[in-house]
Amino acid sequence: MNGRPAETGQRVRPGDKIVVDGRDVTKRLAHEQALQVIVYHKPSGEMLRRQEGDERAGVEAKLPSLRSGRWLSINALGFGEDGLLVFSNDGPFVSSVTRQAATIPVEYRVRALRPRQSADWPAIPLEVDVDDGHATFSAVDRLEGGTTNTWFRVAAERSLPRGAIRALFDAAGLKVSRTMLVKWGPVTLPRDLPRGRSRALAGEELDALLLLGGATRSSAREK
């Protein structure tokens, strides 16, 4: 690397020259290692990571193939949860973003069933106690919908503990039938992205995420 023996774990940065057995492989290596970011619409019946001995499908089987390395998840969704997942092939970039998870806002669409007919929907609190702590929400707004099943916009200033949304609606006497993550930080789930499909992140959302992780557009490639 740059005329000196490379060391194990040494990072390749823009401008570095890589020679292997006398052959300059800089351009090929740079192409393979270009930072990429994709969004994936996770169905509720998939695992983020398939476990050995578990027959449930994992999302990795649905992601685009990489010439080298693997896709790393920037955010997380559990089995039974639907919505936006963001992946990158760059480990340091992923680590840089995920370290800020406590300050990254999220937004969900939640479908709830009212257990009995009444003139008005019950008021929903903005705070709720959960098994592993306390969850605070910035907004819970009822959207247009039916008289018994309807959608809500639920927002929070940080990622929520598992079960927090269900606990919030339980406190109001409402039963959650579906929860979908539609926004994580600067990234929004595309309305036209079918479940089980992925797409390269591009434009202003890519720029904002790269800035969050301390990267630049010159280090990324829109596939």
mmCIF file of C-alpha atoms in Angstrom:
data_model
loop_
_atom_site.group_PDB
_atom_site.id
_atom_site.type_symbol
_atom_site.label_atom_id
_atom_site.label_comp_id
_atom_site.label_asym_id
_atom_site.label_seq_id
_atom_site.Cartn_x
_atom_site.Cartn_y
_atom_site.Cartn_z
ATOM 1 C CA MET A 1 0.000 0.000 0.000
ATOM 2 C CA ASN A 2 1.566 3.254 -1.207
ATOM 3 C CA GLY A 3 4.880 1.446 -1.688
ATOM 4 C CA ARG A 4 4.978 -0.183 1.763
ATOM 5 C CA PRO A 5 3.918 -3.640 2.986
ATOM 6 C CA ALA A 6 0.219 -3.619 3.956
ATOM 7 C CA GLU A 7 -0.737 -4.492 7.523
ATOM 8 C CA THR A 8 -3.593 -6.734 8.624
ATOM 9 C CA GLY A 9 -6.767 -4.684 9.127
ATOM 10 C CA GLN A 10 -5.327 -1.579 7.450
ATOM 11 C CA ARG A 11 -8.072 0.557 5.852
ATOM 12 C CA VAL A 12 -7.946 1.543 2.211
ATOM 13 C CA ARG A 13 -8.741 5.216 1.723
ATOM 14 C CA PRO A 14 -9.341 7.280 -1.431
ATOM 15 C CA GLY A 15 -6.004 8.024 -3.071
ATOM 16 C CA ASP A 16 -4.206 4.931 -1.740
ATOM 17 C CA LYS A 17 -2.320 2.836 -4.305
ATOM 18 C CA ILE A 18 -2.583 -0.949 -3.908
ATOM 19 C CA VAL A 19 -0.176 -3.344 -5.620
ATOM 20 C CA VAL A 20 -0.472 -7.143 -5.289
ATOM 21 C CA ASP A 21 2.382 -9.304 -6.638
ATOM 22 C CA GLY A 22 3.551 -6.411 -8.810
ATOM 23 C CA ARG A 23 0.058 -5.757 -10.260
ATOM 24 C CA ASP A 24 -1.741 -2.467 -9.592
ATOM 25 C CA VAL A 25 -5.251 -3.405 -8.392
ATOM 26 C CA THR A 26 -6.224 0.016 -7.025
ATOM 27 C CA LYS A 27 -9.128 0.665 -9.404
ATOM 28 C CA ARG A 28 -10.615 -2.801 -9.049
ATOM 29 C CA LEU A 29 -10.357 -2.766 -5.264
ATOM 30 C CA ALA A 30 -11.842 0.720 -5.008
ATOM 31 C CA HIS A 31 -14.818 -0.365 -7.121
ATOM 32 C CA GLU A 32 -15.458 -3.418 -4.982
ATOM 33 C CA GLN A 33 -15.145 -1.553 -1.677
ATOM 34 C CA ALA A 34 -17.161 1.555 -2.570
ATOM 35 C CA LEU A 35 -19.589 2.382 0.216
ATOM 36 C CA GLN A 36 -23.128 1.356 -0.700
ATOM 37 C CA VAL A 37 -26.419 1.923 1.126
ATOM 38 C CA ILE A 38 -29.718 0.188 0.393
ATOM 39 C CA VAL A 39 -33.196 0.249 1.903
ATOM 40 C CA TYR A 40 -35.244 -2.920 2.302
ATOM 41 C CA HIS A 41 -38.965 -3.357 3.009
ATOM 42 C CA LYS A 42 -39.000 -6.125 5.588
ATOM 43 C CA PRO A 43 -42.128 -8.310 5.822
ATOM 44 C CA SER A 44 -43.265 -9.208 9.330
ATOM 45 C CA GLY A 45 -42.532 -12.914 8.780
ATOM 46 C CA GLU A 46 -38.784 -12.524 8.231
ATOM 47 C CA MET A 47 -35.908 -12.506 10.714
ATOM 48 C CA LEU A 48 -33.287 -9.792 10.533
ATOM 49 C CA ARG A 49 -30.679 -12.542 10.889
ATOM 50 C CA ARG A 50 -31.512 -16.198 10.473
ATOM 51 C CA GLN A 51 -30.366 -18.349 13.379
ATOM 52 C CA GLU A 52 -28.928 -21.837 12.957
ATOM 53 C CA GLY A 53 -31.700 -24.395 13.382
ATOM 54 C CA ASP A 54 -34.438 -21.790 12.907
ATOM 55 C CA GLU A 55 -36.616 -22.432 9.861
ATOM 56 C CA ARG A 56 -37.863 -18.841 9.664
ATOM 57 C CA ALA A 57 -36.555 -16.908 6.649
ATOM 58 C CA GLY A 58 -33.871 -14.264 7.053
ATOM 59 C CA VAL A 59 -33.695 -11.017 5.109
ATOM 60 C CA GLU A 60 -30.150 -11.699 3.860
ATOM 61 C CA ALA A 61 -31.521 -14.067 1.206
ATOM 62 C CA LYS A 62 -33.442 -11.153 -0.366
ATOM 63 C CA LEU A 63 -30.609 -8.608 -0.513
ATOM 64 C CA PRO A 64 -28.509 -7.892 -3.627
ATOM 65 C CA SER A 65 -25.282 -9.853 -3.980
ATOM 66 C CA LEU A 66 -21.957 -8.154 -3.247
ATOM 67 C CA ARG A 67 -18.644 -8.829 -4.960
ATOM 68 C CA SER A 68 -16.979 -8.812 -1.545
ATOM 69 C CA GLY A 69 -18.031 -8.300 2.071
ATOM 70 C CA ARG A 70 -21.594 -8.469 3.322
ATOM 71 C CA TRP A 71 -24.553 -6.257 4.104
ATOM 72 C CA LEU A 72 -24.687 -4.888 7.650
ATOM 73 C CA SER A 73 -27.908 -3.567 9.163
ATOM 74 C CA ILE A 74 -27.882 0.045 10.344
ATOM 75 C CA ASN A 75 -31.191 -0.276 12.201
ATOM 76 C CA ALA A 76 -33.138 -3.277 13.479
ATOM 77 C CA LEU A 77 -36.601 -4.852 13.300
ATOM 78 C CA GLY A 78 -37.668 -8.019 15.067
ATOM 79 C CA PHE A 79 -39.668 -10.972 13.807
ATOM 80 C CA GLY A 80 -43.292 -9.869 13.493
ATOM 81 C CA GLU A 81 -42.309 -6.278 12.715
ATOM 82 C CA ASP A 82 -42.776 -4.748 9.287
ATOM 83 C CA GLY A 83 -41.112 -1.835 7.534
ATOM 84 C CA LEU A 84 -37.865 -0.035 6.807
ATOM 85 C CA LEU A 85 -34.437 -1.591 7.164
ATOM 86 C CA VAL A 86 -31.275 0.245 6.088
ATOM 87 C CA PHE A 87 -28.117 -1.656 5.143
ATOM 88 C CA SER A 88 -24.564 -0.751 4.145
ATOM 89 C CA ASN A 89 -21.512 -2.759 3.132
ATOM 90 C CA ASP A 90 -19.138 -0.495 5.107
ATOM 91 C CA GLY A 91 -18.540 -1.619 8.691
ATOM 92 C CA PRO A 92 -16.945 1.570 10.091
ATOM 93 C CA PHE A 93 -19.716 3.672 8.525
ATOM 94 C CA VAL A 94 -22.417 1.440 10.045
ATOM 95 C CA SER A 95 -20.746 1.619 13.460
ATOM 96 C CA SER A 96 -20.519 5.397 13.252
ATOM 97 C CA VAL A 97 -24.238 5.730 12.546
ATOM 98 C CA THR A 98 -25.475 3.135 15.042
ATOM 99 C CA ARG A 99 -23.513 4.771 17.867
ATOM 100 C CA GLN A 100 -25.949 7.665 17.488
ATOM 101 C CA ALA A 101 -29.094 5.511 17.674
ATOM 102 C CA ALA A 102 -30.170 7.139 20.957
ATOM 103 C CA THR A 103 -30.661 10.462 19.152
ATOM 104 C CA ILE A 104 -32.131 9.256 15.848
ATOM 105 C CA PRO A 105 -35.903 9.905 15.477
ATOM 106 C CA VAL A 106 -38.292 7.237 14.185
ATOM 107 C CA GLU A 107 -41.807 7.174 12.776
ATOM 108 C CA TYR A 108 -44.300 4.311 12.525
ATOM 109 C CA ARG A 109 -47.682 3.583 11.018
ATOM 110 C CA VAL A 110 -49.775 1.603 13.471
ATOM 111 C CA ARG A 111 -53.129 -0.041 12.754
ATOM 112 C CA ALA A 112 -55.299 -0.466 15.821
ATOM 113 C CA LEU A 113 -58.652 -2.086 16.558
ATOM 114 C CA ARG A 114 -61.105 -0.455 18.897
ATOM 115 C CA PRO A 115 -62.581 -3.231 21.098
ATOM 116 C CA ARG A 116 -66.056 -1.733 21.247
ATOM 117 C CA GLN A 117 -68.018 0.933 19.431
ATOM 118 C CA SER A 118 -68.192 4.354 21.034
ATOM 119 C CA ALA A 119 -68.675 7.911 19.886
ATOM 120 C CA ASP A 120 -65.023 8.844 20.263
ATOM 121 C CA TRP A 121 -61.676 7.147 20.083
ATOM 122 C CA PRO A 122 -59.930 7.074 23.473
ATOM 123 C CA ALA A 123 -57.084 9.465 24.203
ATOM 124 C CA ILE A 124 -53.647 7.907 23.809
ATOM 125 C CA PRO A 125 -50.868 8.956 26.209
ATOM 126 C CA LEU A 126 -47.406 10.015 25.057
ATOM 127 C CA GLU A 127 -45.571 8.051 27.751
ATOM 128 C CA VAL A 128 -45.720 4.435 28.834
ATOM 129 C CA ASP A 129 -43.802 2.083 31.105
ATOM 130 C CA VAL A 130 -42.341 -1.031 29.486
ATOM 131 C CA ASP A 131 -40.492 -4.048 30.850
ATOM 132 C CA ASP A 132 -37.053 -2.608 30.193
ATOM 133 C CA GLY A 133 -37.713 1.042 31.014
ATOM 134 C CA HIS A 134 -39.808 4.022 30.037
ATOM 135 C CA ALA A 135 -40.821 5.078 26.509
ATOM 136 C CA THR A 136 -41.713 8.621 25.460
ATOM 137 C CA PHE A 137 -43.419 9.522 22.188
ATOM 138 C CA SER A 138 -43.385 12.889 20.405
ATOM 139 C CA ALA A 139 -46.666 12.383 18.514
ATOM 140 C CA VAL A 140 -49.579 9.968 18.191
ATOM 141 C CA ASP A 141 -51.999 11.134 15.485
ATOM 142 C CA ARG A 142 -55.041 9.262 14.175
ATOM 143 C CA LEU A 143 -55.145 9.129 10.384
ATOM 144 C CA GLU A 144 -58.080 8.553 8.084
ATOM 145 C CA GLY A 145 -59.516 5.077 8.438
ATOM 146 C CA GLY A 146 -62.462 2.892 9.276
ATOM 147 C CA THR A 147 -64.688 3.025 12.313
ATOM 148 C CA THR A 148 -63.177 -0.011 14.043
ATOM 149 C CA ASN A 149 -59.734 -0.413 12.408
ATOM 150 C CA THR A 150 -57.752 2.723 11.726
ATOM 151 C CA TRP A 151 -54.178 3.868 11.184
ATOM 152 C CA PHE A 152 -52.143 6.061 13.500
ATOM 153 C CA ARG A 153 -48.958 8.023 12.948
ATOM 154 C CA VAL A 154 -46.610 7.359 15.863
ATOM 155 C CA ALA A 155 -43.354 9.290 16.223
ATOM 156 C CA ALA A 156 -40.538 9.297 18.760
ATOM 157 C CA GLU A 157 -37.250 11.138 19.130
ATOM 158 C CA ARG A 158 -35.309 7.875 19.424
ATOM 159 C CA SER A 159 -35.680 4.173 18.644
ATOM 160 C CA LEU A 160 -38.267 2.578 20.906
ATOM 161 C CA PRO A 161 -37.906 -0.432 23.216
ATOM 162 C CA ARG A 162 -39.482 -3.596 21.865
ATOM 163 C CA GLY A 163 -43.130 -3.754 22.851
ATOM 164 C CA ALA A 164 -43.418 -0.006 23.591
ATOM 165 C CA ILE A 165 -45.986 0.711 20.874
ATOM 166 C CA ARG A 166 -48.187 -2.216 21.848
ATOM 167 C CA ALA A 167 -47.990 -1.155 25.506
ATOM 168 C CA LEU A 168 -48.960 2.408 24.549
ATOM 169 C CA PHE A 169 -52.097 1.314 22.714
ATOM 170 C CA ASP A 170 -52.965 -1.273 25.370
ATOM 171 C CA ALA A 171 -52.998 1.579 27.894
ATOM 172 C CA ALA A 172 -55.724 3.241 25.806
ATOM 173 C CA GLY A 173 -57.749 0.028 25.434
ATOM 174 C CA LEU A 174 -56.793 -0.460 21.790
ATOM 175 C CA LYS A 175 -55.458 -3.623 20.170
ATOM 176 C CA VAL A 176 -52.571 -3.267 17.691
ATOM 177 C CA SER A 177 -52.967 -5.384 14.564
ATOM 178 C CA ARG A 178 -49.979 -4.090 12.593
ATOM 179 C CA THR A 179 -46.888 -1.955 13.170
ATOM 180 C CA MET A 180 -44.743 -0.652 10.313
ATOM 181 C CA LEU A 181 -41.568 1.432 10.601
ATOM 182 C CA VAL A 182 -41.791 4.076 7.864
ATOM 183 C CA LYS A 183 -38.958 6.440 8.792
ATOM 184 C CA TRP A 184 -35.613 6.048 10.528
ATOM 185 C CA GLY A 185 -33.565 9.216 10.875
ATOM 186 C CA PRO A 186 -33.352 10.911 7.455
ATOM 187 C CA VAL A 187 -34.459 7.786 5.554
ATOM 188 C CA THR A 188 -38.089 7.167 4.577
ATOM 189 C CA LEU A 189 -39.550 3.866 3.374
ATOM 190 C CA PRO A 190 -40.500 4.414 -0.307
ATOM 191 C CA ARG A 191 -44.245 4.083 -0.789
ATOM 192 C CA ASP A 192 -43.751 2.084 -3.983
ATOM 193 C CA LEU A 193 -41.219 -0.390 -2.550
ATOM 194 C CA PRO A 194 -42.948 -3.801 -2.202
ATOM 195 C CA ARG A 195 -42.347 -6.018 0.807
ATOM 196 C CA GLY A 196 -39.325 -8.247 0.339
ATOM 197 C CA ARG A 197 -37.644 -5.862 -2.108
ATOM 198 C CA SER A 198 -34.664 -3.521 -1.786
ATOM 199 C CA ARG A 199 -33.501 -0.360 -3.487
ATOM 200 C CA ALA A 200 -30.320 1.744 -3.473
ATOM 201 C CA LEU A 201 -30.577 4.854 -1.344
ATOM 202 C CA ALA A 202 -29.918 8.012 -3.325
ATOM 203 C CA GLY A 203 -30.339 11.780 -3.380
ATOM 204 C CA GLU A 204 -30.795 13.982 -0.332
ATOM 205 C CA GLU A 205 -31.566 11.052 1.970
ATOM 206 C CA LEU A 206 -28.256 9.389 1.086
ATOM 207 C CA ASP A 207 -26.393 12.662 1.622
ATOM 208 C CA ALA A 208 -28.022 13.129 5.046
ATOM 209 C CA LEU A 209 -27.215 9.573 6.151
ATOM 210 C CA LEU A 210 -23.628 9.832 4.922
ATOM 211 C CA LEU A 211 -23.229 13.073 6.865
ATOM 212 C CA LEU A 212 -24.599 11.337 9.960
ATOM 213 C CA GLY A 213 -21.930 8.651 9.596
ATOM 214 C CA GLY A 214 -19.093 11.012 8.758
ATOM 215 C CA ALA A 215 -18.840 9.896 5.113
ATOM 216 C CA THR A 216 -19.112 11.787 1.825
ATOM 217 C CA ARG A 217 -20.720 11.149 -1.545
ATOM 218 C CA SER A 218 -17.250 10.643 -3.078
ATOM 219 C CA SER A 219 -16.825 7.506 -0.940
ATOM 220 C CA ALA A 220 -20.239 6.103 -1.825
ATOM 221 C CA ARG A 221 -21.664 4.566 -4.944
ATOM 222 C CA GLU A 222 -25.331 4.715 -5.961
ATOM 223 C CA LYS A 223 -25.811 1.233 -7.408
#
